[in-house]
XYZ file of C-alpha atoms in Angstrom:
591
model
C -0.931 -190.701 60.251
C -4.759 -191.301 60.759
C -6.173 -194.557 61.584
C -9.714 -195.450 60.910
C -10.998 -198.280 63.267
C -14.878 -199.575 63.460
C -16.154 -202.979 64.644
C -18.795 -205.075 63.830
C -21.063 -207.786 66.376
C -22.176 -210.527 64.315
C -25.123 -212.861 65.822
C -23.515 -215.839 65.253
C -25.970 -217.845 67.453
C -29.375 -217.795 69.022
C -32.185 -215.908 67.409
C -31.263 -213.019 64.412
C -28.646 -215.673 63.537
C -27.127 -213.557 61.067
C -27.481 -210.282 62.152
C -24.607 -207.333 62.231
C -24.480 -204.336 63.885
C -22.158 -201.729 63.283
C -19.967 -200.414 66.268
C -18.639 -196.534 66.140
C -17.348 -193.963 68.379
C -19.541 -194.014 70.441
C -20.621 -196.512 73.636
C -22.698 -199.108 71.703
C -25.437 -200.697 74.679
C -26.468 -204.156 74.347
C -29.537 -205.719 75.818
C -33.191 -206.766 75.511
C -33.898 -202.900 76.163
C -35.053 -200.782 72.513
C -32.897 -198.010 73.592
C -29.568 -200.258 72.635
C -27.460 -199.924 70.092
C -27.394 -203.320 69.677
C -30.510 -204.766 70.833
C -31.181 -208.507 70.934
C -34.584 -210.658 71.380
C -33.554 -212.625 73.757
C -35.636 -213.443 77.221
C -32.376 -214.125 78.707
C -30.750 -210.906 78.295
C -31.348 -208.569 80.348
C -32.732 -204.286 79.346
C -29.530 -203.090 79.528
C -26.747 -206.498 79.729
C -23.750 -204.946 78.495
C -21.535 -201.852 76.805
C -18.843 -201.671 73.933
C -16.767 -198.209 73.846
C -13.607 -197.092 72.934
C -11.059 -196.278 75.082
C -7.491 -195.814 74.423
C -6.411 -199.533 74.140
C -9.347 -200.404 71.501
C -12.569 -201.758 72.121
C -13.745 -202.635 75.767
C -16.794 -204.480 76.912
C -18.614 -204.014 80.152
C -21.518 -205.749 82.190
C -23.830 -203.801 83.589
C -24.706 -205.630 86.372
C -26.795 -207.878 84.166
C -28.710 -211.092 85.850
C -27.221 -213.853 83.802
C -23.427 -212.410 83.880
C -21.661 -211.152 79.922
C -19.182 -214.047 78.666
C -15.820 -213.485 77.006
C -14.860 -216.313 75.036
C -16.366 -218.585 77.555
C -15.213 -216.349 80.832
C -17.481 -214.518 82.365
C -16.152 -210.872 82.541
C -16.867 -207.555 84.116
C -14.957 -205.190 82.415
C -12.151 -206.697 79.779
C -10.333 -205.226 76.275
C -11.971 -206.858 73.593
C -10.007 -207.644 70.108
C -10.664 -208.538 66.885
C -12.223 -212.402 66.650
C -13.310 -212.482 69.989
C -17.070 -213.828 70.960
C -19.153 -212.609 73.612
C -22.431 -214.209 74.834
C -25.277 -212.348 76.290
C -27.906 -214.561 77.215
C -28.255 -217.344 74.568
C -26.819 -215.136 72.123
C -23.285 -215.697 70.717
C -22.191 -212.454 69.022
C -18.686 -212.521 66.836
C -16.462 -209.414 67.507
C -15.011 -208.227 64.260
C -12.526 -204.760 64.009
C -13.156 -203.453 60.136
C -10.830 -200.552 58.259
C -8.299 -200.621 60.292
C -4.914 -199.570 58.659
C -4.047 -197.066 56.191
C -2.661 -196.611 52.329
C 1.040 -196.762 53.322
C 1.687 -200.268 51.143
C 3.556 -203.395 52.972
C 7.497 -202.863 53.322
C 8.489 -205.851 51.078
C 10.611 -205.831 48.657
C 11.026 -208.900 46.182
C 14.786 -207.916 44.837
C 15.900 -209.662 41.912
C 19.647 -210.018 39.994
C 22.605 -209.897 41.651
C 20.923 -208.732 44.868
C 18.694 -211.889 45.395
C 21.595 -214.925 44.720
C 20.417 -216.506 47.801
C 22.301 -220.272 48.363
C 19.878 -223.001 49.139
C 21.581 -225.769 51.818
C 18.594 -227.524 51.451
C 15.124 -228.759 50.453
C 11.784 -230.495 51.658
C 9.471 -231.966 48.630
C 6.057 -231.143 49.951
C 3.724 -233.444 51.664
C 2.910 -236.904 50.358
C -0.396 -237.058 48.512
C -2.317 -235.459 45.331
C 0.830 -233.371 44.022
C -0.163 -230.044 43.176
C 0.180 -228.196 40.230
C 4.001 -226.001 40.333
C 4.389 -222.735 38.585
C 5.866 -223.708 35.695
C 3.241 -226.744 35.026
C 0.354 -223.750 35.344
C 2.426 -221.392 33.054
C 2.453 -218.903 36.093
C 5.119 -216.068 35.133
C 8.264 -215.983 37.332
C 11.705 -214.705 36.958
C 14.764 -216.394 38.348
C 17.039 -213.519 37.386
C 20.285 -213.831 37.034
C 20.835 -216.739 39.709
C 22.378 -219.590 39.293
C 21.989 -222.675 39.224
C 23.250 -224.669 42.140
C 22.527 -228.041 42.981
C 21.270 -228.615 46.394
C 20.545 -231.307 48.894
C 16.521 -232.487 49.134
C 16.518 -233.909 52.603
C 13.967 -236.505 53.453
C 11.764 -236.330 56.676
C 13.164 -237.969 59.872
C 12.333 -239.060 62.809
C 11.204 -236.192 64.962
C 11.931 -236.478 69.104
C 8.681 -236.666 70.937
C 8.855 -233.272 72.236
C 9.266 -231.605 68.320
C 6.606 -233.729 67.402
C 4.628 -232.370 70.010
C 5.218 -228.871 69.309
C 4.822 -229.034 66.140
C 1.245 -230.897 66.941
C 0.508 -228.172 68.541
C 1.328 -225.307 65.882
C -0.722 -226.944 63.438
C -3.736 -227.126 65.785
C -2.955 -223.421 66.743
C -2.931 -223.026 62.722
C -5.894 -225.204 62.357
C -7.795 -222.980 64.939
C -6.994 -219.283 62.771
C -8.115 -221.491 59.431
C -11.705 -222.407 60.673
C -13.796 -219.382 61.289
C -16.101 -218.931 58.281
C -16.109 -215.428 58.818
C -12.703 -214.176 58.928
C -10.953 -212.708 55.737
C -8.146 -213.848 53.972
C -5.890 -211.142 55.136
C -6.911 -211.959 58.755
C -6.647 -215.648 58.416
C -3.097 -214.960 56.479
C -2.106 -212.122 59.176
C -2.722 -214.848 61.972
C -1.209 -218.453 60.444
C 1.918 -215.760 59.702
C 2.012 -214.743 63.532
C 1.542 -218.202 64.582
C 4.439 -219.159 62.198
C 6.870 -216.304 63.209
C 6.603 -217.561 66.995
C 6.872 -221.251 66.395
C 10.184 -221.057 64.253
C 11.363 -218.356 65.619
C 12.025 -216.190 62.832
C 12.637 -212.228 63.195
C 10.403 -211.322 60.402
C 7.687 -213.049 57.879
C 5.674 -211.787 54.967
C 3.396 -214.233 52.510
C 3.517 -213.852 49.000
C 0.214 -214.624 46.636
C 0.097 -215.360 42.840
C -1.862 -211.993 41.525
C -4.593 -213.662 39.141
C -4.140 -210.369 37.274
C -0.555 -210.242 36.628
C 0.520 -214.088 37.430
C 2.897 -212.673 39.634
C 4.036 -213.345 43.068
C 2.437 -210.348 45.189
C 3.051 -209.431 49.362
C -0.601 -210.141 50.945
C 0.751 -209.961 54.480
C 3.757 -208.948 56.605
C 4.399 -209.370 60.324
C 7.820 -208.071 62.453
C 8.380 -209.634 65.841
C 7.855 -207.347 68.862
C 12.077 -208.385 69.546
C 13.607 -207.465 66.432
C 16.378 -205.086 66.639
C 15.516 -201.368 65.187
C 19.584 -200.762 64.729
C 19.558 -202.328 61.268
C 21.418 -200.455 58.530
C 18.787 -199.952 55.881
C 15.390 -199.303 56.234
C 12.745 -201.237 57.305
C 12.088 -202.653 53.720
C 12.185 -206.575 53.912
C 13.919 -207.962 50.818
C 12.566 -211.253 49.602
C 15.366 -212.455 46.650
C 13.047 -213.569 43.860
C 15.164 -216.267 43.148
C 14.430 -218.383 46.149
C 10.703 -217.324 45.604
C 10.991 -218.878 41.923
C 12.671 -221.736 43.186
C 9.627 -222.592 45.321
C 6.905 -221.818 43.296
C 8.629 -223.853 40.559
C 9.564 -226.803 41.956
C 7.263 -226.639 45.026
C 9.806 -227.626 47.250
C 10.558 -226.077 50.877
C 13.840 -224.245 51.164
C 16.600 -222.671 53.529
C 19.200 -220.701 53.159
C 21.806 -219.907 55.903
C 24.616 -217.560 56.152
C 23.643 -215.770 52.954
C 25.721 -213.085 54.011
C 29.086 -214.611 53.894
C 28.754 -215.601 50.183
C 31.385 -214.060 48.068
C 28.703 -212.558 45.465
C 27.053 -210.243 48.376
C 29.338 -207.525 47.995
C 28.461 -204.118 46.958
C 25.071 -202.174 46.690
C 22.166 -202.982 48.621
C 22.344 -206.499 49.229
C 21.161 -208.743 51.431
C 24.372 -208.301 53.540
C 22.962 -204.618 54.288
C 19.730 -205.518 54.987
C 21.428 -208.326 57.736
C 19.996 -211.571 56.361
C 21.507 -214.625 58.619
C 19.335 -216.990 57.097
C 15.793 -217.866 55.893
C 13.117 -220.354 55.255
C 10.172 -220.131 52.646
C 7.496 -222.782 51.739
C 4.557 -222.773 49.409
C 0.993 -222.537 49.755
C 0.193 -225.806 48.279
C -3.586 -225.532 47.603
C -5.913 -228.805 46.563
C -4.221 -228.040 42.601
C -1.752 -225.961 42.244
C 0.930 -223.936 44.388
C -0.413 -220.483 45.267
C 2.275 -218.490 47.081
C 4.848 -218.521 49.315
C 5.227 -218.017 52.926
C 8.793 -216.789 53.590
C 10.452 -216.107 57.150
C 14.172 -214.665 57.876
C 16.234 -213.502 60.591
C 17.940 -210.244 60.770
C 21.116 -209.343 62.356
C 23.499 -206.456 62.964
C 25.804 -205.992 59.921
C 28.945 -205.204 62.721
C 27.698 -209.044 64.397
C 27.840 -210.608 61.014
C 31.254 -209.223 60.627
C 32.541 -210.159 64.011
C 30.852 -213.439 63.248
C 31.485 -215.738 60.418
C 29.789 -218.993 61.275
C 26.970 -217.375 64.156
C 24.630 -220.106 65.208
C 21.220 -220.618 63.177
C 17.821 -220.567 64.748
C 16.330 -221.941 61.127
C 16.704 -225.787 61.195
C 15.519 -228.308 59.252
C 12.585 -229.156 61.752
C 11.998 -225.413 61.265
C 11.596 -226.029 57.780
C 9.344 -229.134 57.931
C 7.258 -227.267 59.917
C 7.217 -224.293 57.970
C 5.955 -226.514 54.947
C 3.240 -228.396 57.030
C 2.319 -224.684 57.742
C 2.233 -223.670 53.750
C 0.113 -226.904 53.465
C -2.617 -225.802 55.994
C -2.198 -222.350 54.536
C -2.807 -222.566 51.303
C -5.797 -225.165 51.765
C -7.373 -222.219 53.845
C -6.830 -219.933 50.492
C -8.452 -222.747 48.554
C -11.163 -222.869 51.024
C -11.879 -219.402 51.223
C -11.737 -218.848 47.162
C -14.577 -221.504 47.400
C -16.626 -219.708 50.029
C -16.731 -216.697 48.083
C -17.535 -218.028 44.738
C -20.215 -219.777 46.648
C -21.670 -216.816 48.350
C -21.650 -215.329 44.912
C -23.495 -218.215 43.110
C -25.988 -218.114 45.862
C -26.225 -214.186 45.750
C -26.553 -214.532 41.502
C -29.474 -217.605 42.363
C -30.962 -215.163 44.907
C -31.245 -212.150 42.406
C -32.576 -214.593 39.976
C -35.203 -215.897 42.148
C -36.471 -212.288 43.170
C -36.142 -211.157 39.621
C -38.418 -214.195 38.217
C -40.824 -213.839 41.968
C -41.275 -210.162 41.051
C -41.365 -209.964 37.355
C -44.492 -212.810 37.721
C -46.141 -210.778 40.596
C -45.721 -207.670 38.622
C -47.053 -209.186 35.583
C -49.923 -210.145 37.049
C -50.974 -206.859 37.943
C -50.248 -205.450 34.955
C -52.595 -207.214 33.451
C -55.273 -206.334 35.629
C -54.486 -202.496 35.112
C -54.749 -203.672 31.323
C -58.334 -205.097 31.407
C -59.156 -202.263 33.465
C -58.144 -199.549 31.083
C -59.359 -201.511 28.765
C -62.762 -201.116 30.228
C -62.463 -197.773 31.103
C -61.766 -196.836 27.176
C -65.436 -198.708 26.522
C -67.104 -196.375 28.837
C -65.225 -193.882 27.167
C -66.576 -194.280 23.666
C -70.148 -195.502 24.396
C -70.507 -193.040 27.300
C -71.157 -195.973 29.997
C -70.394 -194.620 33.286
C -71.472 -198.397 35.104
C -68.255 -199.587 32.335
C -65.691 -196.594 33.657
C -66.435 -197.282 37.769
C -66.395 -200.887 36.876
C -62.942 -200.692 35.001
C -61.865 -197.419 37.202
C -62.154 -199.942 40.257
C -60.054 -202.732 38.962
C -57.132 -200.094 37.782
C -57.553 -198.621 41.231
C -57.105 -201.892 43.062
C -54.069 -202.974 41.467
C -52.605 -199.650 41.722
C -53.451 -200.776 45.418
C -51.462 -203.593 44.397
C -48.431 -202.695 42.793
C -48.092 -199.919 45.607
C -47.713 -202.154 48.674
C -45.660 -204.515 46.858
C -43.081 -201.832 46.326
C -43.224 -200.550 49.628
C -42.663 -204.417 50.874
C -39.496 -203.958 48.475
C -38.494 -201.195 50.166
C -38.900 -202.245 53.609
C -37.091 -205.623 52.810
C -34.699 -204.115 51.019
C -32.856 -201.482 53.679
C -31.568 -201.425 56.993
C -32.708 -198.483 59.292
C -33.633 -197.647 62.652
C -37.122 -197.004 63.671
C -38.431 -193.644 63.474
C -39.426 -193.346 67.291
C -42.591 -191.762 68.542
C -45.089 -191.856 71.144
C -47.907 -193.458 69.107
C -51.541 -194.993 69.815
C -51.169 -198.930 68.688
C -54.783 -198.645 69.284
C -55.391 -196.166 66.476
C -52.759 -197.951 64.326
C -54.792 -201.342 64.335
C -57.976 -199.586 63.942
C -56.542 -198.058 60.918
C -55.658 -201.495 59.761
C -58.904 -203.134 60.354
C -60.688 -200.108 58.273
C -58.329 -200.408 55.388
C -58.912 -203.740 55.003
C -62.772 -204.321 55.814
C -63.535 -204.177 52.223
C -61.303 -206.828 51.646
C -62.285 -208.876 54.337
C -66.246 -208.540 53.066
C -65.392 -209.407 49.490
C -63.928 -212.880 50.823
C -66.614 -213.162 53.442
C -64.659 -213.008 56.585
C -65.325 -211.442 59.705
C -62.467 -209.078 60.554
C -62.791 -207.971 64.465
C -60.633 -205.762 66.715
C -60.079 -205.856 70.326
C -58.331 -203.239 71.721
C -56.836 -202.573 75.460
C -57.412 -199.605 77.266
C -53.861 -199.845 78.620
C -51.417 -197.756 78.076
C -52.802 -195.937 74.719
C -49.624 -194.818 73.422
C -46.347 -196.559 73.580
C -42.808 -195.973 71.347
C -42.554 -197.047 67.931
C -41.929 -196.343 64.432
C -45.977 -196.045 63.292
C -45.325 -195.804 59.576
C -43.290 -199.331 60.271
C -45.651 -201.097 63.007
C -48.465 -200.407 60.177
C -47.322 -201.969 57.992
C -45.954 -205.077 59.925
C -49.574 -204.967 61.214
C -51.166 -204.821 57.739
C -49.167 -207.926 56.488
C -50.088 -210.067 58.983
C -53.602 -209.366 58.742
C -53.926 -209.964 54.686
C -52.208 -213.243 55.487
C -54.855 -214.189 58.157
C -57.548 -213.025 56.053
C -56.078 -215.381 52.812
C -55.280 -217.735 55.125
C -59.752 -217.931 56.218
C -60.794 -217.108 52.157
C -63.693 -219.487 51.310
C -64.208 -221.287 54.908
C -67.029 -221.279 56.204
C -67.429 -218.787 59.492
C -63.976 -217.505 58.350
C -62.754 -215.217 61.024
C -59.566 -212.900 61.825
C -59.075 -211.528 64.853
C -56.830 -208.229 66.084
C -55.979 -207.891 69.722
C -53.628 -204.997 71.367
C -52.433 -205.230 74.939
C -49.332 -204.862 77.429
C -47.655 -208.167 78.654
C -47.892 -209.195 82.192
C -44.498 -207.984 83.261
C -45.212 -204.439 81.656
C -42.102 -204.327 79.578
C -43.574 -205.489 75.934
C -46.523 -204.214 73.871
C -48.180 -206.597 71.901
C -50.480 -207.443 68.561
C -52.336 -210.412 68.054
C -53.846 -211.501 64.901
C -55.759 -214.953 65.018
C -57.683 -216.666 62.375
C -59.622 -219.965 62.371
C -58.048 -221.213 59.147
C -56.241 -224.036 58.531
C -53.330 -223.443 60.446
C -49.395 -223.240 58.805
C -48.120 -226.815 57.803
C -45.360 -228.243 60.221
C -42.753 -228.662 57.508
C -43.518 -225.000 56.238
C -42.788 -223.282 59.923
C -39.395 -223.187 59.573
C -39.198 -221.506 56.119
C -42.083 -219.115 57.387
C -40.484 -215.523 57.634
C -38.185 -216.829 54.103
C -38.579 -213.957 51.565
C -40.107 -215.412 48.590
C -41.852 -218.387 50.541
C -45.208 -218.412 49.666
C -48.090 -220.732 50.138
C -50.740 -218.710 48.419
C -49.446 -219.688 44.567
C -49.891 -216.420 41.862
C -51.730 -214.606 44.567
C -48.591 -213.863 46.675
C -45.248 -212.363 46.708
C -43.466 -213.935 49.709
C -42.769 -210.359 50.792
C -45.368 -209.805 53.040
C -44.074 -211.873 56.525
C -40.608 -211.554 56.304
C -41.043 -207.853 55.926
C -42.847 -208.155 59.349
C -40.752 -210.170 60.740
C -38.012 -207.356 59.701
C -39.659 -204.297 61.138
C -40.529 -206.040 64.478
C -36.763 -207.577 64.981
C -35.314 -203.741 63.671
C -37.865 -202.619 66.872
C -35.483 -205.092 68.771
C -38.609 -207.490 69.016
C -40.257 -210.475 67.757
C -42.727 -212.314 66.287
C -44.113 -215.511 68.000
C -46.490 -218.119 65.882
C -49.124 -220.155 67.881
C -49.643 -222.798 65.179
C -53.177 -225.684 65.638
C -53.041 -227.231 62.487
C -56.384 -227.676 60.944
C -57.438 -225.220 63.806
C -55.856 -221.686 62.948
C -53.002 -219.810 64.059
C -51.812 -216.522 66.068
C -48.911 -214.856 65.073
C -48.129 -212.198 67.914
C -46.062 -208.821 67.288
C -44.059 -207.939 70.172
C -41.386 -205.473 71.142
C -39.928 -203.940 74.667
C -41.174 -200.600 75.635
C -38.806 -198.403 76.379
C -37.618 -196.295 79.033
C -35.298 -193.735 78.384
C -34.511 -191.778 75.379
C -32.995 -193.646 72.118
C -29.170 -193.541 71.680
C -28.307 -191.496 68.683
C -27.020 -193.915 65.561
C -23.592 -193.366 65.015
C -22.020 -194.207 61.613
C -19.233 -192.456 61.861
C -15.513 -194.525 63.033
C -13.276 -193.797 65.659
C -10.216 -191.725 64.373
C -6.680 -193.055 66.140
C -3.962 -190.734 66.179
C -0.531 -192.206 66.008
């Protein structure tokens, strides 16, 4: 069987808050450095801080003799195994370590057995927390079938007092629970998979699996299982867990907390695969009481020998009924993490629906706009046409031909925004790049009356970058400066290329004299769709710079005078060595 295992590093702090880079097969580098895999702009990282690579065990991070030391989950590390929800910090970056497709088709080995092989007897019950009562099964209309159990009456036993040392413990599985509920980024099989594991060692159960109401069928589906590493293999069936869909019904019906104990010894466990066979001693199952209604189970057991059972009629239970309480204080916490998590999705999606909306209104204006300049052009053009005025065709030819100027770098800016890629690397002269710029847009500039000027260094000519990319980032930045200065007078933008002192960053400048960038707009300044400029702009233009210097693992810095003018300055590390390839591809585990 074939096991497909990538990782992701997710910048959960420091600046590119929100970046993620995707880990392969091969050793990922991360530093300040352009030749990383995973390169971060941040003056406290060093070129080349750290290394992720597979080895045999999984994923393994190592410092590379970095100045400011690679962090572990707050220990600072050399070389250490890395797993899934781990952080590392390099510099005054926080990065989240997240393993992705790991696992394989074969489906979970539960079972939920029903008739005569599921007549579990319930000893006893725990009525869920005081509170807001939720919503049971049968008050939600959820589908669930008893079988043919019966119906015994059982004990509901009250909470006692707990000694000092249960209550501790159990304080401290619920803030070891607490702890797998609150990272915003984790799934809901990983946050199930870990409250489960957490569950399984704290009650001491052999096995555990959690069961969630399918909002297709209404029925109660496995979402999770977990075996402890100390279960016996010598069982005599297979490794299928049977959950009896009777005690499941009970629960999600009633939304009590059961146990059962010594299942095995009841009279109606005799003949085909029952529970006896599968060496059930006894088990404990609790809802997932969400804020309204119950959502699943989570059920635990322990497994014997079926020669001990027989040996033994009466062998000494590990499931109590502090087991029990805590097992339900466990649902609890559980199944408000479900709730939780349902609400983080459908909130990402409302803001992903408000986001499309916004871009599709943004772009549909912008669009608009030029189309009706291409319309009064042709419109001209057609004029010229029929009264042979060749003044009417240039004039309308030039108004078609700049807003086909227009509509070109606005889809490009889409584009840009729109996909992740590396740079295309080459030795290329920034000088010749800005010069480019500055000769594109001179017409522009003397249109609006502004003096556009270029300064260029004489060191070094040629440096690595993506051109086509730098270009553009360039061009942006320059038609901002150059609205930015429209109609003042002595209006002037300013282009500057150089090296920075320490010879490790190539620069751009671009200054103006205009007004400078309102305080309380800085922080939304690189926001697609922020705009200051009204009809005239598309909020594409800086954070599409802002994206093609940070995917050159650099940034851009803002020198901001209100009332005085502003510098924005393009920057990104040279590099040294030759790029590491981009791997997409996943590491392939044999087992």
């Amino acid at each position: 069987m074939k096991i497909v295992a990538t990782a992701t590093l997710l910048i959960v702090e420091g600046t590119g808050q929100g970046t993620r880079f995707q880990i392969g097969r091969r050793r990922a580098g991360i530093g300040r450095g352009a030749d990383n895999a995973v390169r971060l702009p941040d003056s406290e990282a060093s070129r080349f801080h750290a290394a992720l690579e597979w080895a045999e065990t999984g994923f393994v991070l190592s410092d590379l003799g970095s100045v400011n030391g690679t962090f572990l989950n707050g220990a600072q590390i050399d070389r250490q195994r890395i797993v899934d929800g781990d952080q590392l910090q390099v510099g005054q970056t926080v990065l989240l370590f997240r393993v992705v497709g790991v696992g394989s088709s074969k489906p979970l080995p539960v079972d939920l057995v029903s008739g005569a092989e599921d007549r579990s007897s319930i000893v006893s019950a725990i009525d869920p927390p005081e509170g807001r009562r939720p919503v049971t099964a049968a008050e939600a209309g959820t589908e669930t079938s008893a079988g043919s159990s019966e119906e015994r009456p059982f004990e509901s036993v009250g909470v006692s007092e707990s000694t000092e040392a249960e209550a501790l413990a159990s304080l401290a599985a619920l803030y070891r629970i607490s702890e797998e509920v609150a990272d915003p980024t984790a799934t809901l099989e990983t946050i199930l998979q870990g409250i489960l594991d957490v569950a399984l060692e704290v009650v001491s159960a052999d096995r555990g699996c959690v069961l969630m109401v399918s909002r297709e069928s209404g029925l109660p589906v496995p979402r999770v299982y977990r075996g402890r590493g100390h279960m016996r293999d010598s069982r005599s069936c297979d490794d299928t867990m049977p959950v009896p869909r009777s005690i499941v019904d009970v629960v999600m019906m009633q939304g009590h907390g059961v146990r059962t104990s010594d299942a095995q010894h009841d009279n109606r466990f005799s003949g085909g695969r029952s529970i006896l066979q599968a060496g059930v001693r006894e088990a404990v199952c609790a809802p997932l009481v969400g804020r309204q209604t119950v959502l699943g189970v989570i059920y635990l057991d322990t497994t014997t020998d079926v020669a001990d059972v027989m040996k033994t009629r009466s062998p000494a239970g590990r499931l109590t009924e502090e087991s029990l309480r805590l097992l339900v204080a466990i649902g609890r916490h559980a199944g408000l993490a479900i709730d939780g998590q349902r609400s983080q999705q459908a909130l990402v999606k409302a803001e992903r629906l408000a986001a499309v909306g916004q871009a599709i209104a943004t772009l549909s204006h912008h669009i608009k706009n030029i189309l009706q300049g291409v319309r009064g052009g042709s419109y001209l053009i057609n004029l010229g046409l029929k009264d042979h005025d060749e003044q009417l065709i240039e004039k309308g030819w030039g108004i078609v031909d700049r807003n086909q100027g227009r509509i070109y770098d606005l889809v490009m800016d889409m584009l840009t925004y729109s996909t992740d890629r590396l740079p295309a690397w080459k030795r290329a002269d920034v000088n010749g790049i800005v010069t480019d710029v500055c000769e594109l847009l001179q017409a522009r500039a003397g249109e609006t009356h502004v003096c556009l000027q270029c300064e260029l260094s004489e060191r070094p000519r040629e440096v690595d970058c993506d051109p086509e990319g730098i270009h553009r980032a360039v061009l942006n930045v320059v038609v901002n400066a150059i609205d930015a200065v429209e109609g003042r007078p002595g209006a002037k933008v300013s282009v500057t290329t150089g090296i920075d002192s320490s010879a490790e960053w190539a620069f751009i400048d671009v200054e103006d004299n205009g007004t400078g960038v309102p305080e309380n707009e800085m922080p939304q300044l690189f926001a697609i769709f922020e705009s200051s400029k009204g009809a005239r702009g598309t909020g594409l233009g800086l954070a599409v710079s802002h994206k093609i210097i940070g995917e050159h693992g650099g940034e851009i810095q803002v020198e901001n005078s209100p009332g005085a003018g502003c510098r924005f300055r393009l920057t990104w590390p040279l590099r040294t060595a030759e790029p590491e390839e981009p791997d997409e591809g996943a590491v392939a585990i044999e087992s």
